[in-house]
Short mmCIF file of C-alpha atoms in Angstrom, two decimals:
data_model
loop_
_atom_site.label_atom_id
_atom_site.label_comp_id
_atom_site.label_asym_id
_atom_site.label_seq_id
_atom_site.Cartn_x
_atom_site.Cartn_y
_atom_site.Cartn_z
CA MET V 1 259.87 -144.23 118.32
CA TYR V 2 259.51 -140.56 117.34
CA ASN V 3 262.13 -140.85 114.57
CA CYS V 4 260.46 -144.00 113.29
CA CYS V 5 257.13 -142.17 113.07
CA ILE V 6 258.69 -139.31 111.13
CA LYS V 7 260.34 -141.74 108.70
CA TYR V 8 257.04 -143.60 108.22
CA GLU V 9 255.13 -140.34 107.64
CA ARG V 10 257.64 -139.13 105.06
CA ALA V 11 257.56 -142.47 103.26
CA THR V 12 253.75 -142.39 103.15
CA ILE V 13 253.72 -138.88 101.66
CA ALA V 14 256.36 -139.87 99.15
CA MET V 15 254.33 -142.90 98.03
CA LYS V 16 251.32 -140.65 97.38
CA GLU V 17 253.09 -137.80 95.63
CA ILE V 18 255.98 -139.35 93.70
CA LYS V 19 254.74 -140.77 90.43
CA LYS V 20 257.80 -140.34 88.22
CA VAL V 21 261.47 -140.66 89.21
CA VAL V 22 264.60 -139.97 87.19
CA LEU V 23 267.37 -142.36 88.25
CA ALA V 24 271.10 -141.88 87.77
CA TYR V 25 271.74 -145.28 86.21
CA SER V 26 275.05 -146.98 85.60
CA GLY V 27 273.87 -150.56 85.32
CA GLY V 28 276.08 -151.50 88.26
CA LEU V 29 274.95 -153.34 91.36
CA ASP V 30 273.49 -150.36 93.24
CA THR V 31 271.45 -148.78 90.46
CA SER V 32 270.35 -152.12 89.01
CA ILE V 33 268.44 -153.08 92.12
CA ILE V 34 267.17 -149.56 92.75
CA ILE V 35 264.75 -149.77 89.81
CA PRO V 36 262.64 -152.62 91.29
CA TRP V 37 263.11 -151.17 94.79
CA LEU V 38 261.66 -147.81 93.72
CA LYS V 39 258.66 -149.46 92.13
CA GLU V 40 258.08 -151.57 95.25
CA ASN V 41 258.37 -148.66 97.67
CA TYR V 42 256.86 -145.76 95.74
CA ASN V 43 253.54 -147.19 94.57
CA ASN V 44 254.83 -148.61 91.26
CA CYS V 45 256.12 -145.20 90.14
CA GLU V 46 257.53 -144.69 86.66
CA VAL V 47 261.32 -144.92 86.65
CA ILE V 48 263.26 -143.16 83.91
CA ALA V 49 266.90 -144.24 83.84
CA VAL V 50 269.63 -141.83 82.76
CA SER V 51 273.22 -142.80 81.98
CA GLY V 52 275.77 -140.10 81.38
CA ASP V 53 278.39 -141.29 78.90
CA VAL V 54 281.63 -139.85 80.27
CA GLY V 55 283.79 -142.50 78.65
CA GLN V 56 282.78 -145.78 80.30
CA GLY V 57 283.14 -147.58 76.98
CA THR V 58 281.71 -151.09 76.87
CA GLU V 59 280.03 -150.65 80.27
CA LEU V 60 277.18 -149.00 78.36
CA ASP V 61 276.65 -152.03 76.10
CA GLY V 62 273.27 -153.66 76.61
CA LEU V 63 272.27 -151.07 79.20
CA GLU V 64 268.93 -150.15 77.65
CA GLU V 65 267.72 -153.75 77.52
CA LYS V 66 268.79 -154.30 81.11
CA ALA V 67 267.10 -151.13 82.37
CA ILE V 68 263.83 -151.93 80.64
CA LYS V 69 263.84 -155.56 81.82
CA THR V 70 264.30 -154.49 85.42
CA GLY V 71 261.38 -152.05 85.29
CA ALA V 72 262.46 -148.72 83.82
CA SER V 73 260.12 -147.11 81.29
CA LYS V 74 263.01 -145.77 79.22
CA LEU V 75 266.75 -145.10 79.27
CA TYR V 76 268.54 -141.96 78.22
CA ILE V 77 272.21 -142.44 77.30
CA GLU V 78 273.67 -138.94 77.13
CA ASP V 79 276.98 -138.38 75.35
CA LEU V 80 278.75 -135.98 77.73
CA LYS V 81 282.36 -136.77 76.82
CA ASP V 82 283.25 -133.50 75.07
CA GLU V 83 281.64 -131.41 77.79
CA PHE V 84 283.34 -133.54 80.43
CA VAL V 85 286.77 -132.92 78.94
CA ASN V 86 286.47 -129.25 78.01
CA ASP V 87 284.42 -127.93 80.93
CA TYR V 88 285.57 -130.14 83.82
CA ILE V 89 288.80 -132.05 83.14
CA PHE V 90 290.79 -129.29 81.44
CA PRO V 91 289.85 -126.55 83.97
CA THR V 92 291.01 -128.87 86.75
CA LEU V 93 294.19 -129.73 84.86
CA LYS V 94 294.96 -126.04 84.31
CA ALA V 95 294.48 -125.47 88.03
CA GLY V 96 296.92 -128.30 88.81
CA ALA V 97 294.36 -129.54 91.33
CA LYS V 98 295.01 -132.85 93.07
CA TYR V 99 293.15 -133.80 96.22
CA GLU V 100 295.62 -134.60 99.00
CA LYS V 101 298.50 -134.35 96.50
CA LEU V 102 297.60 -137.57 94.65
CA TYR V 103 293.96 -138.01 93.67
CA LEU V 104 293.26 -136.66 90.18
CA LEU V 105 289.54 -136.22 90.93
CA GLY V 106 288.27 -138.60 88.23
CA THR V 107 284.99 -139.42 89.95
CA ALA V 108 284.64 -136.08 91.71
CA PHE V 109 284.34 -133.84 88.66
CA ALA V 110 282.21 -136.30 86.66
CA ARG V 111 279.35 -136.29 89.19
CA PRO V 112 278.36 -132.60 88.91
CA LEU V 113 278.14 -132.89 85.11
CA ILE V 114 275.96 -136.02 85.28
CA ALA V 115 273.77 -134.43 87.95
CA LYS V 116 273.24 -131.32 85.84
CA ARG V 117 271.99 -133.48 82.97
CA LEU V 118 269.76 -135.44 85.37
CA VAL V 119 268.07 -132.19 86.35
CA GLU V 120 267.59 -131.16 82.73
CA ILE V 121 265.92 -134.48 81.90
CA ALA V 122 263.86 -134.49 85.10
CA LYS V 123 262.47 -131.06 84.23
CA ALA V 124 261.76 -132.07 80.62
CA GLU V 125 260.00 -135.26 81.79
CA GLY V 126 258.04 -133.57 84.56
CA ALA V 127 259.55 -135.88 87.17
CA ASP V 128 258.70 -135.61 90.86
CA ALA V 129 262.09 -136.76 92.13
CA ILE V 130 265.67 -137.62 91.24
CA CYS V 131 267.25 -140.77 92.65
CA HIS V 132 270.88 -141.82 92.99
CA GLY V 133 272.60 -144.96 94.22
CA CYS V 134 275.31 -143.36 96.38
CA THR V 135 275.94 -144.77 99.83
CA GLY V 136 275.52 -142.78 103.02
CA LYS V 137 279.23 -143.19 103.72
CA GLY V 138 280.56 -141.82 100.44
CA ASN V 139 281.38 -138.53 98.78
CA ASP V 140 279.20 -138.96 95.70
CA GLN V 141 275.93 -138.40 97.55
CA VAL V 142 277.15 -134.88 98.33
CA ARG V 143 278.41 -134.24 94.79
CA PHE V 144 275.13 -135.32 93.19
CA GLU V 145 272.89 -133.52 95.63
CA LEU V 146 274.77 -130.21 95.72
CA ALA V 147 274.58 -130.10 91.92
CA ILE V 148 270.86 -130.92 91.98
CA LYS V 149 270.27 -128.16 94.54
CA ALA V 150 272.16 -125.71 92.34
CA PHE V 151 269.83 -126.29 89.36
CA ALA V 152 266.59 -127.56 90.94
CA PRO V 153 266.48 -126.52 94.60
CA GLU V 154 262.88 -127.73 95.08
CA MET V 155 263.42 -131.18 93.54
CA GLU V 156 262.85 -134.20 95.78
CA ILE V 157 265.92 -136.42 96.12
CA ILE V 158 265.70 -140.13 96.89
CA ALA V 159 268.81 -141.83 98.25
CA PRO V 160 267.92 -145.51 98.91
CA TRP V 161 271.12 -146.31 100.78
CA ARG V 162 270.04 -143.86 103.48
CA ILE V 163 266.58 -145.37 103.97
CA TRP V 164 266.36 -149.00 102.83
CA ASP V 165 267.02 -152.11 104.95
CA ILE V 166 269.92 -153.35 102.80
CA LYS V 167 273.16 -152.98 104.74
CA SER V 168 275.90 -154.50 102.56
CA ARG V 169 276.87 -155.39 99.03
CA GLU V 170 276.26 -159.04 99.89
CA GLU V 171 272.65 -158.19 100.72
CA GLU V 172 272.42 -156.20 97.48
CA ILE V 173 273.41 -159.31 95.54
CA ASP V 174 270.82 -161.31 97.46
CA TYR V 175 268.17 -158.75 96.50
CA ALA V 176 269.26 -158.81 92.86
CA GLU V 177 269.08 -162.59 92.70
CA ALA V 178 265.66 -162.61 94.34
CA HIS V 179 264.34 -160.11 91.79
CA ASN V 180 266.05 -161.69 88.75
CA VAL V 181 268.24 -158.65 88.16
CA PRO V 182 271.17 -159.69 85.90
CA LEU V 183 274.64 -158.80 87.22
CA LYS V 184 278.05 -158.77 85.61
CA ILE V 185 279.80 -159.37 88.94
CA ASN V 186 280.05 -162.20 91.43
CA ARG V 187 280.65 -162.36 95.14
CA GLU V 188 284.36 -163.11 94.77
CA THR V 189 285.27 -160.28 92.36
CA ASN V 190 282.88 -157.65 93.64
CA TYR V 191 285.23 -154.65 93.66
CA SER V 192 283.42 -151.35 93.69
CA LYS V 193 284.56 -149.59 90.50
CA ASP V 194 283.97 -146.29 88.78
CA LYS V 195 285.18 -145.80 85.22
CA ASN V 196 285.25 -142.87 82.87
CA LEU V 197 287.50 -141.38 80.22
CA TRP V 198 289.86 -139.99 82.87
CA HIS V 199 290.23 -142.86 85.33
CA LEU V 200 289.20 -146.16 86.82
CA SER V 201 288.87 -146.60 90.58
CA HIS V 202 288.93 -149.84 92.56
CA GLU V 203 287.63 -150.17 96.14
CA GLY V 204 286.52 -152.93 98.48
CA LEU V 205 287.44 -156.59 99.13
CA ASP V 206 291.15 -157.03 99.92
CA LEU V 207 291.80 -153.33 99.26
CA GLU V 208 289.91 -152.40 102.42
CA ASP V 209 293.02 -153.41 104.37
CA PRO V 210 295.83 -150.92 103.59
CA ALA V 211 298.34 -153.63 104.53
CA ASN V 212 297.43 -155.59 101.40
CA GLU V 213 299.41 -154.88 98.26
CA PRO V 214 297.20 -154.30 95.21
CA GLN V 215 297.29 -157.26 92.84
CA TYR V 216 298.31 -155.24 89.79
CA GLN V 217 299.63 -158.28 87.93
CA LYS V 218 296.54 -160.40 88.60
CA PRO V 219 294.66 -160.98 85.32
CA GLY V 220 291.59 -158.78 85.07
CA PHE V 221 292.46 -156.38 87.88
CA LEU V 222 293.84 -153.53 85.77
CA GLU V 223 291.70 -152.48 82.83
CA MET V 224 293.41 -149.36 81.45
CA GLY V 225 296.97 -150.67 81.36
CA VAL V 226 299.51 -153.07 82.79
CA ALA V 227 301.62 -153.28 85.91
CA PRO V 228 305.02 -151.55 85.58
CA GLU V 229 306.73 -154.94 85.74
CA GLN V 230 304.78 -156.04 82.67
CA ALA V 231 305.54 -152.90 80.64
CA PRO V 232 308.04 -153.02 77.74
CA ASP V 233 311.78 -153.07 78.53
CA GLU V 234 312.34 -150.07 76.26
CA ASP V 235 311.31 -146.46 76.80
CA THR V 236 308.67 -144.52 74.88
CA TYR V 237 309.09 -140.83 74.02
CA ILE V 238 306.12 -138.53 73.55
CA THR V 239 305.81 -134.79 72.95
CA ILE V 240 302.70 -132.92 74.09
CA HIS V 241 301.86 -129.42 72.88
CA PHE V 242 299.86 -127.02 75.05
CA GLU V 243 298.03 -123.83 74.08
CA LYS V 244 297.20 -121.61 77.07
CA GLY V 245 297.32 -124.59 79.41
CA ILE V 246 295.24 -126.92 77.24
CA PRO V 247 296.85 -129.94 75.54
CA THR V 248 296.20 -129.87 71.81
CA SER V 249 298.51 -132.41 70.18
CA VAL V 250 300.56 -135.56 70.81
CA ASN V 251 303.72 -136.16 68.77
CA GLY V 252 302.72 -133.41 66.36
CA LYS V 253 299.21 -134.73 65.68
CA GLU V 254 296.45 -132.24 66.46
CA MET V 255 293.60 -133.79 68.44
CA GLY V 256 290.41 -132.84 70.21
CA GLY V 257 290.31 -133.31 73.95
CA VAL V 258 288.55 -136.69 73.99
CA GLU V 259 290.80 -138.18 71.31
CA LEU V 260 293.92 -136.82 73.01
CA ILE V 261 293.03 -138.38 76.36
CA GLU V 262 292.17 -141.69 74.71
CA CYS V 263 295.52 -141.62 72.91
CA LEU V 264 297.48 -140.94 76.09
CA ASN V 265 295.50 -143.58 77.99
CA GLU V 266 296.63 -146.13 75.43
CA ILE V 267 300.28 -145.02 75.40
CA GLY V 268 300.47 -144.58 79.16
CA GLY V 269 298.63 -147.80 79.91
CA LYS V 270 301.07 -149.85 77.85
CA ASN V 271 303.93 -148.38 79.89
CA GLY V 272 302.40 -148.97 83.32
CA ILE V 273 301.81 -145.26 83.91
CA GLY V 274 299.34 -143.68 86.33
CA LEU V 275 298.76 -146.22 89.10
CA ASP V 276 297.99 -144.67 92.48
CA ASP V 277 297.29 -146.46 95.75
CA ILE V 278 295.67 -143.86 98.01
CA VAL V 279 294.27 -143.67 101.52
CA GLU V 280 292.20 -140.50 101.36
CA ASN V 281 290.07 -138.50 103.78
CA ARG V 282 286.46 -138.64 102.67
CA LEU V 283 284.23 -135.61 103.07
CA VAL V 284 282.04 -137.44 105.60
CA GLY V 285 285.02 -138.06 107.87
CA MET V 286 286.42 -141.55 107.58
CA LYS V 287 289.50 -142.59 105.64
CA SER V 288 289.08 -144.84 102.63
CA ARG V 289 291.53 -146.75 100.46
CA GLY V 290 291.32 -146.85 96.70
CA VAL V 291 293.48 -147.87 93.77
CA TYR V 292 293.26 -145.61 90.74
CA GLU V 293 294.27 -145.97 87.10
CA ASN V 294 295.06 -142.59 85.49
CA PRO V 295 297.40 -143.10 82.51
CA ALA V 296 296.50 -139.94 80.56
CA GLY V 297 295.90 -137.93 83.71
CA ALA V 298 299.32 -138.70 85.16
CA ILE V 299 301.01 -137.77 81.89
CA LEU V 300 299.09 -134.53 81.40
CA PHE V 301 299.54 -133.31 84.98
CA LYS V 302 303.27 -133.98 84.77
CA ALA V 303 303.63 -132.25 81.41
CA HIS V 304 301.56 -129.26 82.48
CA ASP V 305 303.56 -128.84 85.69
CA ILE V 306 306.82 -128.93 83.71
CA LEU V 307 305.62 -126.29 81.27
CA GLU V 308 304.54 -123.98 84.08
CA THR V 309 308.02 -124.11 85.64
CA LEU V 310 309.23 -122.42 82.45
CA THR V 311 306.41 -119.96 81.83
CA LEU V 312 305.11 -118.74 85.22
CA ASP V 313 306.91 -116.21 87.38
CA ARG V 314 307.81 -117.25 90.90
CA ASP V 315 305.09 -115.37 92.81
CA THR V 316 302.30 -116.51 90.48
CA MET V 317 303.53 -120.09 90.52
CA HIS V 318 303.73 -120.22 94.32
CA TYR V 319 300.33 -118.59 94.81
CA LYS V 320 298.80 -120.91 92.24
CA GLU V 321 299.88 -123.86 94.37
CA ILE V 322 297.67 -122.49 97.16
CA VAL V 323 294.80 -122.06 94.71
CA ALA V 324 295.30 -125.62 93.44
CA HIS V 325 294.81 -126.97 96.96
CA GLN V 326 291.61 -124.97 97.45
CA PHE V 327 290.35 -125.87 93.98
CA ALA V 328 290.90 -129.60 94.61
CA GLU V 329 289.00 -129.47 97.90
CA LEU V 330 286.06 -127.69 96.29
CA VAL V 331 285.86 -130.30 93.53
CA TYR V 332 286.28 -133.23 95.91
CA PHE V 333 283.59 -131.81 98.22
CA GLY V 334 281.09 -131.45 95.36
CA LYS V 335 281.20 -127.65 95.20
CA TRP V 336 281.73 -127.31 91.45
CA TYR V 337 278.78 -124.99 90.91
CA THR V 338 279.82 -122.39 93.46
CA PRO V 339 280.96 -118.76 93.14
CA LEU V 340 284.35 -119.57 94.67
CA ARG V 341 285.12 -122.37 92.20
CA GLU V 342 284.16 -120.10 89.32
CA ALA V 343 286.32 -117.30 90.72
CA LEU V 344 289.28 -119.63 91.14
CA SER V 345 288.85 -120.82 87.55
CA ALA V 346 288.93 -117.20 86.41
CA PHE V 347 292.21 -116.70 88.26
CA VAL V 348 293.62 -119.91 86.80
CA ASP V 349 292.65 -118.89 83.27
CA SER V 350 294.52 -115.62 83.70
CA THR V 351 297.67 -117.53 84.68
CA GLN V 352 297.47 -119.75 81.60
CA LYS V 353 297.91 -117.01 78.96
CA THR V 354 301.58 -117.92 78.56
CA VAL V 355 301.38 -121.66 79.30
CA THR V 356 302.05 -122.57 75.69
CA GLY V 357 304.79 -124.86 74.42
CA ASP V 358 306.05 -128.40 73.97
CA VAL V 359 306.90 -130.91 76.67
CA LYS V 360 308.87 -134.02 75.82
CA LEU V 361 308.54 -136.99 78.18
CA LYS V 362 310.12 -140.42 78.45
CA LEU V 363 307.86 -143.20 79.71
CA TYR V 364 309.47 -146.28 81.20
CA LYS V 365 307.92 -148.95 83.40
CA GLY V 366 305.60 -146.68 85.36
CA ASN V 367 307.93 -143.69 85.37
CA ILE V 368 307.40 -140.33 83.67
CA ILE V 369 310.77 -138.69 83.04
CA THR V 370 311.29 -135.15 81.78
CA ALA V 371 313.10 -135.15 78.44
CA GLY V 372 312.87 -131.47 77.44
CA VAL V 373 310.59 -128.44 77.40
CA THR V 374 310.34 -125.36 75.16
CA SER V 375 308.02 -122.35 75.07
CA PRO V 376 307.87 -119.05 73.17
CA TYR V 377 307.00 -117.48 76.55
CA THR V 378 309.89 -118.97 78.52
CA LEU V 379 311.13 -117.00 81.51
CA TYR V 380 314.32 -119.02 81.68
CA SER V 381 317.43 -117.14 80.60
CA GLU V 382 320.64 -119.08 80.16
CA ASP V 383 322.55 -115.78 80.23
CA PHE V 384 321.46 -115.19 83.82
CA ALA V 385 321.40 -118.80 85.05
CA THR V 386 324.78 -119.93 83.69
CA PHE V 387 327.62 -121.04 85.95
CA ASP V 388 330.04 -119.78 83.32
CA ALA V 389 331.27 -116.21 83.01
CA ASP V 390 328.52 -113.72 82.18
CA GLU V 391 328.08 -110.01 81.54
CA VAL V 392 324.55 -109.55 82.90
CA TYR V 393 324.78 -110.31 86.62
CA ASN V 394 327.04 -108.71 89.24
CA GLN V 395 327.48 -111.26 92.01
CA LYS V 396 328.60 -108.51 94.42
CA ASP V 397 325.02 -107.19 94.40
CA SER V 398 323.85 -110.19 96.39
CA ALA V 399 325.73 -109.05 99.52
CA GLY V 400 323.55 -105.97 99.96
CA PHE V 401 320.42 -107.97 99.25
CA ILE V 402 321.30 -110.54 101.92
CA ASN V 403 322.06 -107.79 104.46
CA LEU V 404 318.58 -106.30 103.96
CA PHE V 405 316.80 -109.63 103.65
CA GLY V 406 318.40 -110.87 106.89
CA LEU V 407 318.03 -107.61 108.82
CA PRO V 408 315.07 -108.79 110.98
CA LEU V 409 317.04 -111.86 112.05
CA LYS V 410 320.11 -109.77 112.83
CA VAL V 411 318.17 -107.23 114.92
CA LYS V 412 316.37 -109.98 116.86
CA ALA V 413 319.62 -111.76 117.62
CA ILE V 414 321.25 -108.52 118.88
CA LEU V 415 318.30 -107.61 121.12
CA ASP V 416 317.95 -111.19 122.44
CA ALA V 417 321.63 -111.12 123.40
CA GLN V 418 321.18 -107.80 125.22
CA ARG V 419 318.12 -109.05 127.13
CA ASN V 420 319.80 -112.31 128.11
CA GLY V 421 323.16 -110.70 128.89
#
């Protein structure tokens, strides 16, 4: 009873004070019904919808008309693609950061950028609150809200999934139909998806059971490419050039970051590249299963890793692997705007001074195969590495090294024998 009273009191205060809300709006199921829900539950407040364009493509078509029809006073569509690539994707690529060794963080590093722009618009509009459509089970609620706290610590945050009576996506559809909210989905194909320039994620329905194989070859399932079985029967060669860890050209053609990723998405998608079926540990505790499409991401991570094997010394390379793990966790957990993430990026940038060169790859039916790598900063010396006769390395030197390197083991073995004798 006490908790119910607190919830009722907070809701009453909110209805009195909140007159204008900025909503993170995608036009999907969650945010589509949130507009009428906000107006119903917050005294017919003004709702300003904001969509961050991070490469969703046609998903943005018709969004303004839909937002206005469902009750929003206006819609901002913010072109964030260049900032997304240069300030979020490429720093993560340079770090080599993958969450739990597989997830390329496509949703994770888009949310802080969108949230930052939400705050900027909320301040410009004099809004009383920011609203998002993230569920109480997911990671995105944390990513949005940590970013909001970083730029507007006093801003009210409304998270309907944590307070409304709707308990499932089926009930969301019921609400939408009752309020004449147009939807592009139906009950049978209601996968939860998130798309941007870097990836497309699929969750829900049959994918909730990890025993079920993803239906890659089913028409309409994949959007960024084809299943490996449907890829061409001949290989495709590509050469990617990097400057200080940043990809700058494909097959000799200089490109900006957005164009380069779009190019590699097309090439990789045609060859069935970048499909990942992952059971991951969410920040809130439970495991979740998702299928991800990352054609360009898979290619760029592979190429970048290959180039670093040539240009980074052993100690830096091994330590950077530890940093990559920490970096990925910070991004996944929504801690982009933190001193530690910034410090790690500074370390990463210092390691990338020599990560310049060309990586040649062969793409074939979902596989990315190394086909050659060159760099003006290579640390590979054929004179030292050769199995043929050489004049630069005395193999007798290794005996003394091994004696010293193994001395702790030798001493322990001798003393153990004496104690047990």
